[in-house]
mmCIF file with all atom_site columns, C-alpha atoms in Angstrom:
data_model
loop_
_atom_site.group_PDB
_atom_site.id
_atom_site.type_symbol
_atom_site.label_atom_id
_atom_site.label_alt_id
_atom_site.label_comp_id
_atom_site.label_asym_id
_atom_site.label_entity_id
_atom_site.label_seq_id
_atom_site.pdbx_PDB_ins_code
_atom_site.Cartn_x
_atom_site.Cartn_y
_atom_site.Cartn_z
_atom_site.occupancy
_atom_site.B_iso_or_equiv
_atom_site.pdbx_formal_charge
_atom_site.auth_seq_id
_atom_site.auth_comp_id
_atom_site.auth_asym_id
_atom_site.auth_atom_id
_atom_site.pdbx_PDB_model_num
ATOM 1   C CA . MET A 1 1   ? -0.011 0.029  -0.051  1.00 47.00 ? 4   MET A CA 1
ATOM 2   C CA . LEU A 1 2   ? 2.926  2.514  1.127   1.00 43.00 ? 5   LEU A CA 1
ATOM 3   C CA . SER A 1 3   ? 4.643  1.698  -2.452  1.00 45.00 ? 6   SER A CA 1
ATOM 4   C CA . ALA A 1 4   ? 1.742  2.304  -4.529  1.00 46.00 ? 7   ALA A CA 1
ATOM 5   C CA . ALA A 1 5   ? 1.070  5.782  -2.795  1.00 43.00 ? 8   ALA A CA 1
ATOM 6   C CA . ILE A 1 6   ? 4.370  6.672  -3.240  1.00 41.00 ? 9   ILE A CA 1
ATOM 7   C CA . ALA A 1 7   ? 4.524  5.581  -7.215  1.00 44.00 ? 10  ALA A CA 1
ATOM 8   C CA . VAL A 1 8   ? 1.208  7.855  -7.471  1.00 43.00 ? 11  VAL A CA 1
ATOM 9   C CA . LEU A 1 9   ? 3.157  10.647 -5.960  1.00 41.00 ? 12  LEU A CA 1
ATOM 10  C CA . GLY A 1 10  ? 6.108  10.262 -8.374  1.00 43.00 ? 13  GLY A CA 1
ATOM 11  C CA . GLY A 1 11  ? 3.693  11.120 -11.079 1.00 43.00 ? 14  GLY A CA 1
ATOM 12  C CA . CYS A 1 12  ? 2.284  14.267 -9.391  1.00 42.00 ? 15  CYS A CA 1
ATOM 13  C CA . ALA A 1 13  ? 5.379  15.689 -8.876  1.00 44.00 ? 16  ALA A CA 1
ATOM 14  C CA . SER A 1 14  ? 5.686  18.982 -10.511 1.00 57.00 ? 17  SER A CA 1
ATOM 15  C CA . GLY A 1 15  ? 8.744  19.438 -12.952 1.00 74.00 ? 18  GLY A CA 1
ATOM 16  C CA . THR A 1 16  ? 11.386 21.521 -12.303 1.00 73.00 ? 19  THR A CA 1
ATOM 17  C CA . GLY A 1 17  ? 13.496 21.448 -15.520 1.00 79.00 ? 20  GLY A CA 1
ATOM 18  C CA . GLY A 1 18  ? 14.081 23.954 -18.142 1.00 80.00 ? 21  GLY A CA 1
ATOM 19  C CA . LYS A 1 19  ? 11.061 22.078 -20.250 1.00 78.00 ? 22  LYS A CA 1
ATOM 20  C CA . ASP A 1 20  ? 8.535  21.958 -17.397 1.00 79.00 ? 23  ASP A CA 1
ATOM 21  C CA . TYR A 1 21  ? 5.797  24.805 -17.611 1.00 81.00 ? 24  TYR A CA 1
ATOM 22  C CA . SER A 1 22  ? 2.766  24.859 -14.938 1.00 80.00 ? 25  SER A CA 1
ATOM 23  C CA . ARG A 1 23  ? -0.325 25.088 -16.433 1.00 81.00 ? 26  ARG A CA 1
ATOM 24  C CA . GLU A 1 24  ? -0.390 28.895 -15.295 1.00 79.00 ? 27  GLU A CA 1
ATOM 25  C CA . GLN A 1 25  ? 2.874  29.738 -16.954 1.00 76.00 ? 28  GLN A CA 1
ATOM 26  C CA . ALA A 1 26  ? 1.707  28.814 -19.915 1.00 82.00 ? 29  ALA A CA 1
ATOM 27  C CA . ARG A 1 27  ? 0.719  31.721 -22.440 1.00 76.00 ? 30  ARG A CA 1
ATOM 28  C CA . THR A 1 28  ? 2.318  34.272 -20.493 1.00 86.00 ? 31  THR A CA 1
ATOM 29  C CA . VAL A 1 29  ? 4.956  36.577 -21.205 1.00 89.00 ? 32  VAL A CA 1
ATOM 30  C CA . GLN A 1 30  ? 8.601  35.813 -20.218 1.00 91.00 ? 33  GLN A CA 1
ATOM 31  C CA . GLU A 1 31  ? 11.733 38.175 -20.425 1.00 95.00 ? 34  GLU A CA 1
ATOM 32  C CA . VAL A 1 32  ? 14.557 36.371 -22.504 1.00 96.00 ? 35  VAL A CA 1
ATOM 33  C CA . GLN A 1 33  ? 17.829 37.526 -22.034 1.00 98.00 ? 36  GLN A CA 1
ATOM 34  C CA . MET A 1 34  ? 20.891 35.519 -23.470 1.00 98.00 ? 37  MET A CA 1
ATOM 35  C CA . GLY A 1 35  ? 24.189 34.453 -22.341 1.00 98.00 ? 38  GLY A CA 1
ATOM 36  C CA . VAL A 1 36  ? 27.005 32.104 -22.215 1.00 98.00 ? 39  VAL A CA 1
ATOM 37  C CA . VAL A 1 37  ? 27.356 29.212 -19.785 1.00 98.00 ? 40  VAL A CA 1
ATOM 38  C CA . GLU A 1 38  ? 30.139 30.098 -17.668 1.00 98.00 ? 41  GLU A CA 1
ATOM 39  C CA . SER A 1 39  ? 30.008 26.686 -15.229 1.00 98.00 ? 42  SER A CA 1
ATOM 40  C CA . VAL A 1 40  ? 27.331 23.598 -14.771 1.00 97.00 ? 43  VAL A CA 1
ATOM 41  C CA . ARG A 1 41  ? 27.407 21.883 -11.201 1.00 96.00 ? 44  ARG A CA 1
ATOM 42  C CA . GLU A 1 42  ? 25.485 18.383 -10.576 1.00 94.00 ? 45  GLU A CA 1
ATOM 43  C CA . VAL A 1 43  ? 23.205 18.820 -7.748  1.00 89.00 ? 46  VAL A CA 1
ATOM 44  C CA . SER A 1 44  ? 20.016 17.194 -6.117  1.00 79.00 ? 47  SER A CA 1
ATOM 45  C CA . VAL A 1 45  ? 16.496 18.606 -6.266  1.00 78.00 ? 48  VAL A CA 1
ATOM 46  C CA . GLU A 1 46  ? 14.557 17.910 -3.296  1.00 66.00 ? 49  GLU A CA 1
ATOM 47  C CA . GLY A 1 47  ? 11.815 15.609 -3.408  1.00 57.00 ? 50  GLY A CA 1
ATOM 48  C CA . THR A 1 48  ? 8.071  16.457 -2.432  1.00 59.00 ? 51  THR A CA 1
ATOM 49  C CA . LYS A 1 49  ? 6.999  16.393 0.811   1.00 59.00 ? 52  LYS A CA 1
ATOM 50  C CA . THR A 1 50  ? 3.164  15.961 1.115   1.00 64.00 ? 53  THR A CA 1
ATOM 51  C CA . PRO A 1 51  ? 0.918  14.619 3.876   1.00 62.00 ? 54  PRO A CA 1
ATOM 52  C CA . ILE A 1 52  ? 0.164  11.567 1.523   1.00 60.00 ? 55  ILE A CA 1
ATOM 53  C CA . GLY A 1 53  ? 3.766  9.715  2.023   1.00 49.00 ? 56  GLY A CA 1
ATOM 54  C CA . ALA A 1 54  ? 3.256  10.045 5.973   1.00 50.00 ? 57  ALA A CA 1
ATOM 55  C CA . GLY A 1 55  ? -0.469 8.947  5.963   1.00 60.00 ? 58  GLY A CA 1
ATOM 56  C CA . ALA A 1 56  ? 0.122  6.001  4.083   1.00 55.00 ? 59  ALA A CA 1
ATOM 57  C CA . GLY A 1 57  ? 2.915  5.072  6.195   1.00 53.00 ? 60  GLY A CA 1
ATOM 58  C CA . ALA A 1 58  ? 1.198  5.430  9.417   1.00 54.00 ? 61  ALA A CA 1
ATOM 59  C CA . VAL A 1 59  ? -1.719 3.433  7.938   1.00 59.00 ? 62  VAL A CA 1
ATOM 60  C CA . VAL A 1 60  ? 0.611  0.109  7.147   1.00 57.00 ? 63  VAL A CA 1
ATOM 61  C CA . GLY A 1 61  ? 2.785  1.019  10.456  1.00 54.00 ? 64  GLY A CA 1
ATOM 62  C CA . GLY A 1 62  ? -0.558 1.247  12.489  1.00 53.00 ? 65  GLY A CA 1
ATOM 63  C CA . VAL A 1 63  ? -1.835 -2.002 11.174  1.00 57.00 ? 66  VAL A CA 1
ATOM 64  C CA . ALA A 1 64  ? 1.580  -3.913 11.474  1.00 57.00 ? 67  ALA A CA 1
ATOM 65  C CA . GLY A 1 65  ? 1.849  -2.535 15.103  1.00 52.00 ? 68  GLY A CA 1
ATOM 66  C CA . SER A 1 66  ? -1.504 -3.691 16.095  1.00 56.00 ? 69  SER A CA 1
ATOM 67  C CA . THR A 1 67  ? -0.701 -7.328 15.355  1.00 61.00 ? 70  THR A CA 1
ATOM 68  C CA . VAL A 1 68  ? 1.979  -7.018 18.458  1.00 64.00 ? 71  VAL A CA 1
ATOM 69  C CA . GLY A 1 69  ? 0.349  -8.419 21.623  1.00 60.00 ? 72  GLY A CA 1
ATOM 70  C CA . GLY A 1 70  ? -3.418 -8.192 22.457  1.00 62.00 ? 73  GLY A CA 1
ATOM 71  C CA . GLY A 1 71  ? -5.104 -5.480 24.523  1.00 64.00 ? 74  GLY A CA 1
ATOM 72  C CA . LYS A 1 72  ? -3.562 -2.715 25.805  1.00 61.00 ? 75  LYS A CA 1
ATOM 73  C CA . GLY A 1 73  ? -0.149 -4.175 23.929  1.00 58.00 ? 76  GLY A CA 1
ATOM 74  C CA . SER A 1 74  ? -1.851 -3.988 20.913  1.00 60.00 ? 77  SER A CA 1
ATOM 75  C CA . ILE A 1 75  ? -2.905 -0.299 21.223  1.00 64.00 ? 78  ILE A CA 1
ATOM 76  C CA . VAL A 1 76  ? 0.355  0.858  21.923  1.00 62.00 ? 79  VAL A CA 1
ATOM 77  C CA . GLY A 1 77  ? 1.915  -1.296 19.185  1.00 57.00 ? 80  GLY A CA 1
ATOM 78  C CA . ALA A 1 78  ? -0.683 0.233  16.418  1.00 56.00 ? 81  ALA A CA 1
ATOM 79  C CA . THR A 1 79  ? 0.167  3.819  17.692  1.00 61.00 ? 82  THR A CA 1
ATOM 80  C CA . VAL A 1 80  ? 4.376  3.013  17.849  1.00 58.00 ? 83  VAL A CA 1
ATOM 81  C CA . GLY A 1 81  ? 3.840  1.725  14.410  1.00 58.00 ? 84  GLY A CA 1
ATOM 82  C CA . ALA A 1 82  ? 1.814  4.455  13.178  1.00 61.00 ? 85  ALA A CA 1
ATOM 83  C CA . VAL A 1 83  ? 4.271  7.087  14.301  1.00 60.00 ? 86  VAL A CA 1
ATOM 84  C CA . LEU A 1 84  ? 7.318  5.079  12.895  1.00 61.00 ? 87  LEU A CA 1
ATOM 85  C CA . GLY A 1 85  ? 5.460  4.264  9.886   1.00 63.00 ? 88  GLY A CA 1
ATOM 86  C CA . GLY A 1 86  ? 4.541  7.764  9.362   1.00 61.00 ? 89  GLY A CA 1
ATOM 87  C CA . LEU A 1 87  ? 8.138  9.381  9.762   1.00 60.00 ? 90  LEU A CA 1
ATOM 88  C CA . GLY A 1 88  ? 9.257  5.971  7.200   1.00 64.00 ? 91  GLY A CA 1
ATOM 89  C CA . GLY A 1 89  ? 6.547  7.427  4.661   1.00 60.00 ? 92  GLY A CA 1
ATOM 90  C CA . ALA A 1 90  ? 7.435  10.579 4.359   1.00 57.00 ? 93  ALA A CA 1
ATOM 91  C CA . ALA A 1 91  ? 11.249 9.907  4.099   1.00 57.00 ? 94  ALA A CA 1
ATOM 92  C CA . THR A 1 92  ? 10.519 7.354  1.375   1.00 64.00 ? 95  THR A CA 1
ATOM 93  C CA . GLU A 1 93  ? 8.311  9.948  -0.705  1.00 59.00 ? 96  GLU A CA 1
ATOM 94  C CA . GLU A 1 94  ? 10.817 12.377 -0.377  1.00 54.00 ? 97  GLU A CA 1
ATOM 95  C CA . ALA A 1 95  ? 13.675 9.910  -1.733  1.00 55.00 ? 98  ALA A CA 1
ATOM 96  C CA . VAL A 1 96  ? 11.588 8.671  -4.363  1.00 64.00 ? 99  VAL A CA 1
ATOM 97  C CA . THR A 1 97  ? 10.754 12.026 -6.007  1.00 62.00 ? 100 THR A CA 1
ATOM 98  C CA . ARG A 1 98  ? 14.425 13.451 -5.760  1.00 66.00 ? 101 ARG A CA 1
ATOM 99  C CA . GLN A 1 99  ? 15.604 14.236 -8.873  1.00 77.00 ? 102 GLN A CA 1
ATOM 100 C CA . LYS A 1 100 ? 19.009 15.094 -10.311 1.00 85.00 ? 103 LYS A CA 1
ATOM 101 C CA . GLY A 1 101 ? 19.512 18.838 -11.341 1.00 91.00 ? 104 GLY A CA 1
ATOM 102 C CA . VAL A 1 102 ? 22.025 21.292 -12.405 1.00 94.00 ? 105 VAL A CA 1
ATOM 103 C CA . GLU A 1 103 ? 23.270 24.648 -11.131 1.00 96.00 ? 106 GLU A CA 1
ATOM 104 C CA . ILE A 1 104 ? 24.134 26.572 -14.466 1.00 97.00 ? 107 ILE A CA 1
ATOM 105 C CA . THR A 1 105 ? 26.259 29.639 -14.120 1.00 98.00 ? 108 THR A CA 1
ATOM 106 C CA . VAL A 1 106 ? 25.278 32.063 -16.977 1.00 98.00 ? 109 VAL A CA 1
ATOM 107 C CA . LYS A 1 107 ? 27.253 35.327 -17.901 1.00 98.00 ? 110 LYS A CA 1
ATOM 108 C CA . LEU A 1 108 ? 24.692 37.107 -19.325 1.00 98.00 ? 111 LEU A CA 1
ATOM 109 C CA . ASP A 1 109 ? 25.504 39.525 -22.676 1.00 98.00 ? 112 ASP A CA 1
ATOM 110 C CA . SER A 1 110 ? 25.063 42.561 -20.381 1.00 98.00 ? 113 SER A CA 1
ATOM 111 C CA . GLY A 1 111 ? 28.067 41.339 -18.230 1.00 98.00 ? 114 GLY A CA 1
ATOM 112 C CA . ARG A 1 112 ? 25.949 40.018 -14.894 1.00 98.00 ? 115 ARG A CA 1
ATOM 113 C CA . LEU A 1 113 ? 26.661 36.656 -13.886 1.00 98.00 ? 116 LEU A CA 1
ATOM 114 C CA . ILE A 1 114 ? 23.515 34.413 -12.434 1.00 97.00 ? 117 ILE A CA 1
ATOM 115 C CA . ALA A 1 115 ? 23.118 31.042 -11.379 1.00 97.00 ? 118 ALA A CA 1
ATOM 116 C CA . ILE A 1 116 ? 20.016 29.094 -12.116 1.00 95.00 ? 119 ILE A CA 1
ATOM 117 C CA . THR A 1 117 ? 19.239 25.628 -10.618 1.00 94.00 ? 120 THR A CA 1
ATOM 118 C CA . GLN A 1 118 ? 16.505 23.426 -12.237 1.00 94.00 ? 121 GLN A CA 1
ATOM 119 C CA . ALA A 1 119 ? 16.419 19.888 -13.245 1.00 89.00 ? 122 ALA A CA 1
ATOM 120 C CA . ALA A 1 120 ? 18.645 18.041 -15.584 1.00 91.00 ? 123 ALA A CA 1
ATOM 121 C CA . ASP A 1 121 ? 16.552 17.638 -18.348 1.00 90.00 ? 124 ASP A CA 1
ATOM 122 C CA . GLU A 1 122 ? 18.678 19.146 -20.900 1.00 93.00 ? 125 GLU A CA 1
ATOM 123 C CA . VAL A 1 123 ? 22.734 18.710 -20.931 1.00 96.00 ? 126 VAL A CA 1
ATOM 124 C CA . PHE A 1 124 ? 24.273 22.122 -20.782 1.00 97.00 ? 127 PHE A CA 1
ATOM 125 C CA . ARG A 1 125 ? 28.217 22.820 -21.319 1.00 98.00 ? 128 ARG A CA 1
ATOM 126 C CA . VAL A 1 126 ? 30.885 25.774 -20.430 1.00 98.00 ? 129 VAL A CA 1
ATOM 127 C CA . GLY A 1 127 ? 30.765 27.860 -23.266 1.00 98.00 ? 130 GLY A CA 1
ATOM 128 C CA . ASP A 1 128 ? 27.152 26.885 -24.806 1.00 98.00 ? 131 ASP A CA 1
ATOM 129 C CA . ARG A 1 129 ? 25.248 29.713 -25.954 1.00 98.00 ? 132 ARG A CA 1
ATOM 130 C CA . VAL A 1 130 ? 21.734 30.072 -23.816 1.00 98.00 ? 133 VAL A CA 1
ATOM 131 C CA . ARG A 1 131 ? 18.476 31.580 -23.205 1.00 97.00 ? 134 ARG A CA 1
ATOM 132 C CA . VAL A 1 132 ? 17.549 32.665 -19.946 1.00 97.00 ? 135 VAL A CA 1
ATOM 133 C CA . LEU A 1 133 ? 13.886 32.645 -19.609 1.00 96.00 ? 136 LEU A CA 1
ATOM 134 C CA . SER A 1 134 ? 12.230 34.858 -16.560 1.00 94.00 ? 137 SER A CA 1
ATOM 135 C CA . GLY A 1 135 ? 8.546  35.447 -15.742 1.00 91.00 ? 138 GLY A CA 1
ATOM 136 C CA . GLY A 1 136 ? 5.971  34.857 -13.044 1.00 85.00 ? 139 GLY A CA 1
ATOM 137 C CA . GLY A 1 137 ? 9.112  34.355 -10.307 1.00 87.00 ? 140 GLY A CA 1
ATOM 138 C CA . THR A 1 138 ? 10.357 31.369 -12.332 1.00 91.00 ? 141 THR A CA 1
ATOM 139 C CA . THR A 1 139 ? 13.477 31.200 -14.169 1.00 94.00 ? 142 THR A CA 1
ATOM 140 C CA . ARG A 1 140 ? 14.874 28.598 -16.560 1.00 94.00 ? 143 ARG A CA 1
ATOM 141 C CA . VAL A 1 141 ? 17.743 28.146 -18.821 1.00 97.00 ? 144 VAL A CA 1
ATOM 142 C CA . SER A 1 142 ? 17.479 26.522 -22.410 1.00 95.00 ? 145 SER A CA 1
ATOM 143 C CA . HIS A 1 143 ? 19.362 26.199 -25.675 1.00 94.00 ? 146 HIS A CA 1
#
């Protein structure tokens, strides 16, 4: 049950790559600046942390814990199992939805030096001529 809930979460995670746009970003104006890649560094983009992972883990842990002992022991086991399962479910969700990213440092044609972190959905190399698109609080790098 927990793994099924976590698998569903992977499909729900919003994209953080240069090619990923939210529904709200479609058909909006973005400022475009040109520049050259100065450096590229691999990074990890944190996974999602929703109540679903913790909730699924708590249910599984509570059911498993309730099989320990009888009477009050079963109640204590279910409570401890739910807490531990919730913590484990939350950690599993974050780990499963974590993704590889890149920090791209770009020297803009204006001379300004900026760095953008995004999912690694495109390969960037030092010296690449790139576009930096900014709008609605989001900035991305693309070729």
